Amino acid sequence: MAALVAAEASAAPGPAEAAETSETAEAAELSRALSRLLPGLEADSKLGRRRALEALQSALEAAWPEAPDADPAAAAAAFQGPWARLLLPRLLRCLADPAEGCRALAVHLLDLGLRRAARPRDALPRLLPALAARLAGPESARGRPPEACEELRLALVQLLSLAVRLGGPALAPHLDDAVRALRCTLLDPFAAVRRESCDCAASLARATPDHFHMQSESLIGPLMQSISHQHWKVRVAVTEATGTVIQFGSAKSVDDVLPHFAQRLFDDVPQVRQTVTSVVGGWLLDLRDRYSFFHKLIPLLLSSLKDDIPEIALAAANLWEKVGLQWQRENEDDLKDKLDFATPPPARHPSPENRPVLGCRELVFRNLSKILPAVCHDITDWVAGTRVKAAQLLAVLLLHAEDHMTQHLEVILRALHQACADDDSTVVSNCTRSAELIGAFVSPEVFLKLLLSMLKKSPSPSSLLVLASVIRGCSREALQPHLKVIATELARPHICQGSENRLYGERVLLCVQTLVSVCQEDCRGCSLQLVEVLVTILAFSAATGLSDKVQETMDTLAAVQGVDGSQDLYQEHAGPLLEQLAASHQDWTVHSVELLQFNVLLTHAGPALGGVLPQLVPALRSCLQPARDPQMRLRLFSSLSQVLLSAQETVNSQGQFHHYLDTVTKDILVPSLQWHAGKTAAAIRTAAVSCLWALISSDILSEKQMREVQETLMPDVLTTLEEDSQRTRLISCQIINRFLKTSGGVTDPEKFIKIYPEVLKAGSILFPELLVRETEAVVEKHRSPAHCQQLLRYLQTLPPAQ
């Protein structure tokens, strides 16, 4: 046997044997060097242990060849034995060294060893439990990691990441230790540790794809606790790690993650929103169970299409198109007919050149019933940002759904009615956009049945805004058969008479403006109803301030009908409108909407009044009787005065007013000029006197008619000279003066006697002494001195001049 050994030793070695011998020699030399240094790790002093670790570092660095022609593989093979047998166990024990510096050197040496060893996977069975013990010991359950130094915790997690990268699939048996460590480090107080832990978790998922799903769910809880971390880089890292963990793990966790991802879409930092968009898009493309989660993932990606940052919106659009095209390829057999016979974009499509691809449209349509309930819920959420996102998403969904939204129309309209009452203008503008899409894609016969029914039940500013927006999105041709129905509904009293509220009035006016804008001259068939609505809005203009806007709309309506202006519209419709209003005039009070409408016609119809006197005058006569509401009478007298001042351009525009002169004087003015007690009655007499003055100064009465009016009204006018109101007395004097001038000096002396003492008495306050002298000078010249003596007695009652 000894001879055989000697013979083998004397034989000449081949190349392989020589290399093995060299490696063995290097390993042996390294083992001897390490054996001399390792006992120093057991020293009692911190300094001794530290020097030993530093010496080990120098030895390892010196042992690694740096020559250009050196073979790294050979060096790694030579290093493997001493590293695994001598160095690794000792260094792992040093991870628990009381001295922080020693622990730091131990981590560094472990990192160096893993990188240089030929088979780093062999270290995993001992390395992973040691790392888990330092990162997730018993104290960590109470919030204190075993490793107190945060820089060392970061180094340990980096070491774990290195082990994952080098170990690859060999980590599968050690997943428990790795995951246990990561569950703690993902919640580490040090932000850098959390970021490194996120990267490590993602690497672990990629390294063990066949086994990771058994452990992935346990990482979701810590990840979601960190997703709202105050550092945005941590939030980005957590989002990316979550995407990878679920991609290679269990898809069951998607439900737990989505609410947190949805919140991150509101993140103030664009990078976070960008990451959420990328992760969700990646899931829609590559997640194994993605078909089960389409209805949950699609809303998140589509929400990013409306991001404030153009780059994020563009990235979301590109991802969404890829998702649609991929799904289209995967379901090509089902879509064969639609692909072969592609339909053109709808005529009213807002951007036909950017119409989503068929796959995107089909994905939305097939999942719309599952997505809509959540969107309709969020659109009325108490958080403004949530409402904005939901409103934006709804518009995107409807743009994709096109006419397929019809089966969900009632739910959509109900949500829009609520959302259009929002105080946030962004919510409202996005909802009106959705309503316009309904008008563009859905038949008017369908949406009007629902819209008008809702409007009848509960008219509101929001329901009117939805109606106006839907009409705006509709085509003229589609709307034309339904135009009169819409106008008739708007003219219904319980709808248009709510215009006393400014916002409500604006929305009713918007409906009329939209109808006129869309339908143009087709509005001629419903012009009466539209004018009725505008008159009603104008009736409340004193409270709403909408008179100018109403007038603009009236002029626009006249223009599309080919007439000169609003006066032509009144000329055409004043008769039917007055006839309709007059049917209820017996019940009017000052609070009646019909009175306000009547007043608008009275003051705005202009020359049209001359053609509707048979309806106008009887209504005035009834409403101005002493037994009717005093405040109503005051309002009507005021308006009538304005009309009579320009009678030639209003009530007498056709020269027919003289037929109604007796009614105006005897049935309207005489009863109102008679004396009744009370301030309100006095105010009415003042208004009646003003009306009479407007009538006789309008130059529409002939001399004969003037004398007839004088005969009828002079006695009552004389009584008003005794009124307390200075204005009443002044107007009465002006009326009497006009009567005297018109009579041409031919006046019954008896009537004149009734007048001049009252004029003299009223003026005596100006120059009382002069009037006394003049009266005394002529008192004897009169056939009867009675009137002069009466005047003198009156003058004696006046207070002495100051």
XYZ file of C-alpha atoms in Angstrom, residues 344-626:
283
model
C -67.903 53.763 -37.693
C -67.906 56.124 -34.695
C -71.339 57.511 -33.754
C -72.217 60.713 -35.584
C -72.037 62.816 -32.432
C -68.860 61.206 -31.063
C -66.852 64.046 -29.448
C -63.497 62.842 -30.832
C -63.948 60.168 -33.510
C -60.275 60.286 -34.455
C -59.356 59.229 -30.882
C -62.072 56.609 -30.445
C -60.849 53.820 -28.083
C -59.971 50.531 -29.755
C -62.592 47.790 -29.851
C -60.952 45.803 -27.048
C -61.066 48.775 -24.689
C -64.700 49.482 -25.527
C -65.690 45.857 -25.064
C -63.876 45.611 -21.729
C -65.770 48.617 -20.391
C -69.110 47.486 -21.767
C -68.792 43.966 -20.361
C -67.779 45.203 -16.910
C -69.943 48.331 -16.701
C -72.658 46.710 -14.584
C -70.049 45.849 -11.929
C -68.237 49.187 -12.052
C -71.186 51.610 -12.065
C -72.538 50.998 -8.527
C -69.236 51.973 -6.929
C -68.836 55.008 -9.192
C -72.385 56.198 -8.458
C -71.707 55.777 -4.753
C -68.416 57.673 -4.806
C -69.841 60.520 -6.889
C -71.769 61.651 -3.774
C -68.993 60.923 -1.271
C -68.368 63.465 1.500
C -64.737 63.937 0.343
C -64.531 66.391 -2.549
C -61.539 64.689 -4.164
C -63.375 61.367 -4.296
C -66.364 63.013 -5.937
C -64.139 64.645 -8.554
C -62.397 61.359 -9.415
C -65.728 59.533 -9.652
C -67.212 62.218 -11.903
C -64.152 62.111 -14.171
C -64.267 58.320 -14.306
C -67.970 58.269 -15.171
C -67.349 60.442 -18.226
C -64.529 58.143 -19.371
C -66.699 55.047 -18.892
C -69.569 56.524 -20.894
C -67.209 57.547 -23.687
C -66.188 53.884 -23.985
C -69.663 52.397 -23.476
C -71.327 54.487 -26.217
C -74.858 53.209 -26.882
C -74.322 50.232 -24.561
C -74.952 52.595 -21.653
C -78.674 52.501 -22.491
C -79.406 49.537 -20.237
C -77.851 51.373 -17.296
C -79.332 54.769 -18.116
C -81.682 55.067 -15.160
C -78.877 54.458 -12.661
C -76.599 56.901 -14.466
C -79.205 59.668 -14.624
C -80.066 59.281 -10.960
C -76.395 59.672 -10.061
C -76.034 62.711 -12.330
C -79.073 64.388 -10.745
C -77.416 64.111 -7.360
C -73.936 65.056 -8.511
C -75.024 68.107 -10.503
C -76.140 69.662 -7.221
C -72.537 69.538 -5.979
C -70.832 72.698 -4.731
C -67.605 71.727 -6.491
C -67.587 73.116 -10.017
C -65.202 70.388 -11.213
C -67.688 67.690 -10.219
C -70.503 69.530 -11.972
C -68.530 70.148 -15.175
C -67.565 66.465 -15.466
C -71.166 65.408 -14.838
C -72.452 67.744 -17.534
C -69.854 66.173 -19.816
C -71.329 62.751 -19.018
C -74.817 64.058 -19.726
C -73.673 65.354 -23.109
C -72.356 61.886 -23.925
C -75.784 60.453 -23.104
C -77.279 62.860 -25.626
C -74.664 61.873 -28.196
C -75.032 58.082 -27.870
C -78.596 57.376 -26.662
C -81.856 57.836 -28.554
C -83.892 60.869 -27.374
C -86.965 58.674 -27.131
C -85.194 56.649 -24.449
C -83.523 59.346 -22.376
C -86.475 61.770 -22.523
C -88.808 59.171 -21.080
C -86.591 58.927 -18.003
C -85.490 62.562 -17.791
C -88.926 64.127 -18.099
C -90.378 61.649 -15.624
C -87.725 62.613 -13.061
C -88.296 66.287 -13.815
C -92.042 65.961 -13.208
C -91.542 64.230 -9.873
C -88.947 66.576 -8.415
C -87.896 69.585 -10.505
C -84.592 70.967 -9.288
C -81.651 72.976 -10.629
C -79.611 69.800 -11.007
C -82.274 67.916 -12.967
C -82.650 70.905 -15.290
C -78.876 71.076 -15.772
C -78.809 67.388 -16.708
C -81.623 67.950 -19.209
C -79.848 70.934 -20.771
C -76.572 69.015 -21.028
C -78.187 65.961 -22.608
C -79.917 68.202 -25.155
C -76.593 69.890 -25.930
C -75.043 66.546 -26.788
C -77.927 65.481 -29.013
C -78.192 66.112 -32.730
C -80.780 68.464 -34.211
C -82.252 65.765 -36.413
C -82.718 63.329 -33.548
C -84.236 65.963 -31.274
C -86.629 67.537 -33.758
C -89.576 65.110 -33.259
C -89.418 65.620 -29.501
C -88.926 69.369 -29.419
C -92.493 70.353 -28.620
C -92.739 67.741 -25.854
C -89.661 69.178 -24.143
C -90.862 72.776 -24.481
C -94.316 71.859 -23.162
C -92.813 70.183 -20.116
C -90.605 73.190 -19.412
C -93.648 75.469 -19.626
C -95.590 73.485 -17.032
C -96.273 75.718 -14.006
C -94.653 73.459 -11.412
C -91.443 73.453 -13.473
C -90.998 76.947 -14.843
C -92.600 78.769 -11.901
C -89.758 77.773 -9.586
C -87.640 80.441 -11.240
C -87.814 82.785 -8.252
C -84.599 81.104 -7.126
C -81.704 82.491 -9.165
C -79.926 79.173 -9.695
C -83.165 77.456 -10.673
C -84.001 80.304 -13.044
C -80.549 80.090 -14.628
C -80.986 76.368 -15.224
C -84.467 76.788 -16.778
C -83.048 79.522 -18.978
C -80.139 77.240 -19.900
C -82.609 74.599 -21.102
C -84.282 77.143 -23.394
C -80.943 78.468 -24.645
C -79.731 74.951 -25.396
C -82.904 74.032 -27.259
C -82.622 77.168 -29.386
C -78.921 76.589 -30.012
C -79.321 72.959 -31.063
C -82.627 73.083 -32.933
C -82.399 76.521 -34.563
C -85.419 77.297 -36.764
C -87.097 74.039 -35.708
C -88.014 75.986 -32.561
C -90.744 77.747 -34.521
C -93.095 74.870 -33.729
C -92.725 75.362 -29.976
C -92.115 79.108 -29.913
C -95.207 79.799 -27.786
C -94.089 77.453 -25.023
C -90.546 78.815 -25.053
C -91.777 82.413 -24.844
C -94.029 81.419 -21.973
C -91.011 80.011 -20.122
C -88.986 83.155 -20.798
C -91.844 85.386 -19.614
C -91.990 83.374 -16.403
C -88.256 83.736 -15.786
C -88.559 87.454 -16.527
C -91.383 87.674 -14.004
C -88.896 86.845 -11.250
C -86.043 88.933 -12.633
C -86.340 91.528 -9.875
C -85.164 88.826 -7.453
C -82.862 86.907 -9.770
C -81.302 89.638 -11.919
C -81.706 87.566 -15.096
C -83.553 90.136 -17.190
C -80.610 90.858 -19.526
C -79.948 87.158 -20.146
C -83.640 86.537 -20.812
C -83.722 89.400 -23.297
C -80.669 87.989 -25.086
C -82.337 84.591 -25.290
C -85.555 86.178 -26.569
C -83.613 87.952 -29.302
C -81.827 84.706 -30.232
C -85.141 82.874 -30.453
C -86.484 85.627 -32.699
C -83.373 85.439 -34.891
C -83.615 81.680 -35.496
C -87.274 82.150 -36.423
C -86.400 84.847 -38.925
C -88.208 87.742 -37.205
C -86.808 91.127 -36.270
C -86.758 90.860 -32.499
C -88.542 90.049 -29.279
C -91.369 92.499 -30.063
C -92.350 90.312 -33.012
C -92.484 87.321 -30.697
C -94.768 89.216 -28.334
C -96.848 90.258 -31.329
C -97.312 86.607 -32.209
C -97.836 85.127 -28.770
C -99.229 87.859 -26.488
C -102.840 86.924 -27.311
C -102.598 83.204 -26.401
C -100.516 83.983 -23.346
C -102.978 86.589 -22.048
C -105.902 84.325 -22.749
C -104.239 81.553 -20.791
C -103.413 83.852 -17.874
C -106.796 85.568 -17.806
C -108.514 82.260 -17.116
C -107.437 82.481 -13.475
C -107.354 86.254 -12.873
C -110.264 86.103 -10.418
C -107.979 84.336 -7.932
C -104.875 86.489 -8.272
C -103.149 88.127 -5.357
C -99.906 90.034 -5.168
C -98.140 86.682 -4.590
C -99.580 84.966 -7.664
C -97.070 83.935 -10.289
C -99.714 84.624 -12.918
C -99.833 88.254 -11.801
C -96.079 88.518 -12.310
C -96.375 86.981 -15.755
C -99.250 89.327 -16.632
C -97.167 92.251 -15.436
C -94.278 91.206 -17.686
C -96.562 91.122 -20.709
C -98.016 94.492 -19.726
C -94.610 96.163 -19.482
C -92.657 94.294 -22.213
C -95.105 93.457 -24.981
C -95.050 97.011 -26.373
C -97.013 97.396 -29.645
C -98.426 93.886 -29.204
C -100.721 95.260 -26.484
C -102.702 97.165 -29.089
C -103.874 93.876 -30.558
C -104.830 92.159 -27.314
C -107.035 94.801 -25.710
C -110.056 92.423 -25.607
C -108.097 90.172 -23.230
C -106.068 92.885 -21.500
C -108.681 95.440 -20.425
C -111.179 93.018 -18.812
C -108.378 91.459 -16.785
C -107.244 94.916 -15.614
C -110.803 95.939 -14.749
C -111.287 92.812 -12.627
C -107.969 93.027 -10.824
C -108.211 96.778 -10.066
C -111.580 96.732 -8.321
C -111.577 98.043 -4.705
